Coordinates of C-alpha atoms and ligand atoms in Angstrom, one line a residue:
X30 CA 25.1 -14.5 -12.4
X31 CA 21.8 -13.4 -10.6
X32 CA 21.8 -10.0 -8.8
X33 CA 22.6 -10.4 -5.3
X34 CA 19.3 -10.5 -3.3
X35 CA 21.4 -10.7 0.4
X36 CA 24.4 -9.0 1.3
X37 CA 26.9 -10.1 4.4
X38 CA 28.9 -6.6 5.4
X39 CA 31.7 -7.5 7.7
X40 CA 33.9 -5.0 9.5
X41 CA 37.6 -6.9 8.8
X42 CA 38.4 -9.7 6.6
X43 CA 39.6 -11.6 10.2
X44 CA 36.0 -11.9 10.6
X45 CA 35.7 -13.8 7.8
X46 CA 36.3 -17.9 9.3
X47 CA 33.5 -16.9 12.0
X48 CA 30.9 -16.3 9.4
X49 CA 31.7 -18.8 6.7
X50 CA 28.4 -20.5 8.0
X51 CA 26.4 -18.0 7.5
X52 CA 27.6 -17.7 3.6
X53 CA 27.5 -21.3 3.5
X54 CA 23.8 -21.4 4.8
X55 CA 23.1 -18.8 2.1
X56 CA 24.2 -20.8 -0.3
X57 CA 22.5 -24.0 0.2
X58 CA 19.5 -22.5 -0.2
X59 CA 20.7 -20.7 -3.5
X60 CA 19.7 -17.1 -3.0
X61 CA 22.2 -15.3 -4.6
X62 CA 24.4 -13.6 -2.3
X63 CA 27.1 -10.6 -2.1
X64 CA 30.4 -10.7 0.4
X65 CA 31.8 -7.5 1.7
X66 CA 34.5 -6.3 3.7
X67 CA 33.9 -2.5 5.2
X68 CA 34.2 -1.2 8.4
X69 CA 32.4 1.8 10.1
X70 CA 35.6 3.2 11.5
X71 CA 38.1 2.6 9.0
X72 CA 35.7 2.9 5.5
X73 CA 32.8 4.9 6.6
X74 CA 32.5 6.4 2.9
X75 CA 32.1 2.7 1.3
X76 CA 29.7 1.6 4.3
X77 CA 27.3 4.8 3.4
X78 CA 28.1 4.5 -0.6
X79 CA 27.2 0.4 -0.9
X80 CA 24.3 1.0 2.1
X81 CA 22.9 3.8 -0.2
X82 CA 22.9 1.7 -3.0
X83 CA 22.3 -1.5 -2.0
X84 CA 17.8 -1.3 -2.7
X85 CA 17.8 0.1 -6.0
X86 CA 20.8 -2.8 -6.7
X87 CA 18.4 -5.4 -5.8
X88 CA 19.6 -6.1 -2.3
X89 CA 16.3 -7.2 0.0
X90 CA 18.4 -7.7 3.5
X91 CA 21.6 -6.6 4.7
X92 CA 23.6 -8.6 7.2
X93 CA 26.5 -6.4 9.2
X94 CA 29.1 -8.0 11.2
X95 CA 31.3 -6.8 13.3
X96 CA 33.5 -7.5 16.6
X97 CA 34.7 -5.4 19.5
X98 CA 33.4 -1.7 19.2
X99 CA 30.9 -2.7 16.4
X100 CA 28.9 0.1 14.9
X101 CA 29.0 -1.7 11.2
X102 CA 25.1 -2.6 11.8
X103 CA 24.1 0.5 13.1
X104 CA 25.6 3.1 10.3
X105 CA 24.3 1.0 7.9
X106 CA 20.9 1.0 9.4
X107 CA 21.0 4.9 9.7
X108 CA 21.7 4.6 5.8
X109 CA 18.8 2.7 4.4
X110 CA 15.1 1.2 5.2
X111 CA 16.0 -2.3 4.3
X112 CA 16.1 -4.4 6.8
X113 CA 19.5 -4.4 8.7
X114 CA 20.2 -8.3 11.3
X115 CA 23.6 -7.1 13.6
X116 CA 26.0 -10.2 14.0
X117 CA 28.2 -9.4 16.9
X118 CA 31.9 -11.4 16.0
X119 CA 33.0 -13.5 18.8
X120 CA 36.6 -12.4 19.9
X121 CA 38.8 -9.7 21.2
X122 CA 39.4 -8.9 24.9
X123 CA 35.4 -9.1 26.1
X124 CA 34.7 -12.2 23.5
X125 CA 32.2 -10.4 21.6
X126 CA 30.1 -9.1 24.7
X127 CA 31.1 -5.5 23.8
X128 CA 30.0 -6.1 19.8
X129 CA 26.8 -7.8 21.3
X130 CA 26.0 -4.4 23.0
X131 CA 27.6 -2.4 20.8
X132 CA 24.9 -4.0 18.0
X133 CA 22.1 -4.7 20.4
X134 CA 21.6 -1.1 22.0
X135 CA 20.3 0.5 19.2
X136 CA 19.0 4.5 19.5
X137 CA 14.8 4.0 18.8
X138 CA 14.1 4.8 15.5
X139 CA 17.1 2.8 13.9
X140 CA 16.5 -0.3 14.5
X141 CA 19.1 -3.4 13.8
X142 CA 17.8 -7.0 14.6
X143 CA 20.7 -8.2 16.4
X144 CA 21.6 -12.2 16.6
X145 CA 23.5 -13.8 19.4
X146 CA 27.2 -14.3 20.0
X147 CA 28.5 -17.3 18.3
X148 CA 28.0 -20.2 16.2
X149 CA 24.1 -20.3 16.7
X150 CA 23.9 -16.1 16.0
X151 CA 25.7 -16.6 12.8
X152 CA 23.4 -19.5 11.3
X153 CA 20.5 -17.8 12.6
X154 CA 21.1 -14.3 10.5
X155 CA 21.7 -16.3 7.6
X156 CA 18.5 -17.6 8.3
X157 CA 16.8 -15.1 9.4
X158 CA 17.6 -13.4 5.9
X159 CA 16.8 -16.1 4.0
X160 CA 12.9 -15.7 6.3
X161 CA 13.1 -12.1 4.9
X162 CA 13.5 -13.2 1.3
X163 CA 10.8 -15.8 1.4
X164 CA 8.3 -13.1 1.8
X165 CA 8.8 -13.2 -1.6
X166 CA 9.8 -16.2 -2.8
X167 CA 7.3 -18.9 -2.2
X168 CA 9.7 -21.5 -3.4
X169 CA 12.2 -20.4 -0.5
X170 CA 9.5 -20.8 1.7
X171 CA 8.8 -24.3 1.2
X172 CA 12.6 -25.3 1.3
X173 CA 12.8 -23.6 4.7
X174 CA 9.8 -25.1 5.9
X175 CA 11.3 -28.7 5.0
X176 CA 14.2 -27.6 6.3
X177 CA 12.5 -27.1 9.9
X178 CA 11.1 -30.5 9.4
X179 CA 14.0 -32.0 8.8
X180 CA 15.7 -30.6 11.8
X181 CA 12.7 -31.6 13.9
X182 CA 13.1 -35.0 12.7
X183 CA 16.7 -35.4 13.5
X184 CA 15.9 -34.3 17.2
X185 CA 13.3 -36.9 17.5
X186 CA 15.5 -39.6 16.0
X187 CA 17.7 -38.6 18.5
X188 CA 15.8 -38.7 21.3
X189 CA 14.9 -42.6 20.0
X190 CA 18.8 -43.3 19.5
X191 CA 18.7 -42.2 23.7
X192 CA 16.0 -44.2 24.8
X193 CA 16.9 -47.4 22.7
X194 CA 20.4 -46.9 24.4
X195 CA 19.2 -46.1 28.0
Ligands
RP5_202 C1 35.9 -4.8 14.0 O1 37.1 -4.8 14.7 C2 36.0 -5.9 13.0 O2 34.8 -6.4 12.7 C3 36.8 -7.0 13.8 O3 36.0 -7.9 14.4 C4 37.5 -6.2 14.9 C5 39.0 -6.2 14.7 O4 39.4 -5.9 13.4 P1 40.9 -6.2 12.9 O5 41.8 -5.3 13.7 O6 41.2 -7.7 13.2 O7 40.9 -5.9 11.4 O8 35.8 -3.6 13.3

């Protein structure tokens, strides 16, 4: 099995069925990927060990999510130079407005690229990852350029499905 390139971090394993787009996303586009459970408050030794670790391993982006008080993205950030996209988890009492500031309002100087709350946030750090490996990987780069196309192309089919229907 290839050496994981991305990593998803998430705070609890009842994050998991909010993210499974995001690992599915990942995997369509076959860039190997690893799957953690660790949390910031309840594991902060395995958050700093794997964050440590996780360049010289071969990792090229790290993906933290977390919900309510979420400081998952931010520790790991303080822990590495690689770069670091925050996924606030919807849920809990605010519904994920808390983990959106809690990811968002980083200190300067440790930065964390923080999606939004929700369905569109989750696809879009998987994405936004998979942008970060293309760098690199010029064959990545021309499956997420078709992929773009494609998804323009649906639009405007749409839009013609409208107007025929009108
Ligand atoms: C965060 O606290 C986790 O990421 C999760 O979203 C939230 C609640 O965790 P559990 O109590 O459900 O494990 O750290």
């Amino acid at each position: 099995m290839a050496a994981p390139k991305i990593a998803l971090l998430m705070g609890s394993k009842n994050d998991l069925p909010k993210l499974q787009s995001c690992i599915d996303t990942i995997n369509e586009f076959g860039i190997p990927l690893t799957v953690r459970v660790m949390s910031a408050h309840r594991t902060p030794a395995q958050v700093m060990e794997f964050t440590e670790t996780a360049a010289d391993n071969g990792i090229q982006v790290i993906l933290a999510a977390a919900g309510m008080a979420a400081h998952l993205a931010g520790v790991v950030s303080a822990h590495t130079i690689l770069p670091v996209i925050g996924i606030p988890v919807e849920g809990g009492p605010l519904k994920g407005l808390d983990a959106l500031y809690s990811t968002v309002q980083m200190p300067g100087g440790i930065p964390v690229g923080t999606v939004g709350i929700g369905k569109g946030g989750v696809k879009n750090a998987a994405l936004l990852a998979l942008q970060i490996v293309a760098l690199s990987d010029k064959s990545l780069a021309e499956k997420l350029r078709t992929f773009r196309k494609e998804q323009g192309e649906a639009v405007i089919k749409a839009d013609e499905e409208l107007q025929a229907s009108l």
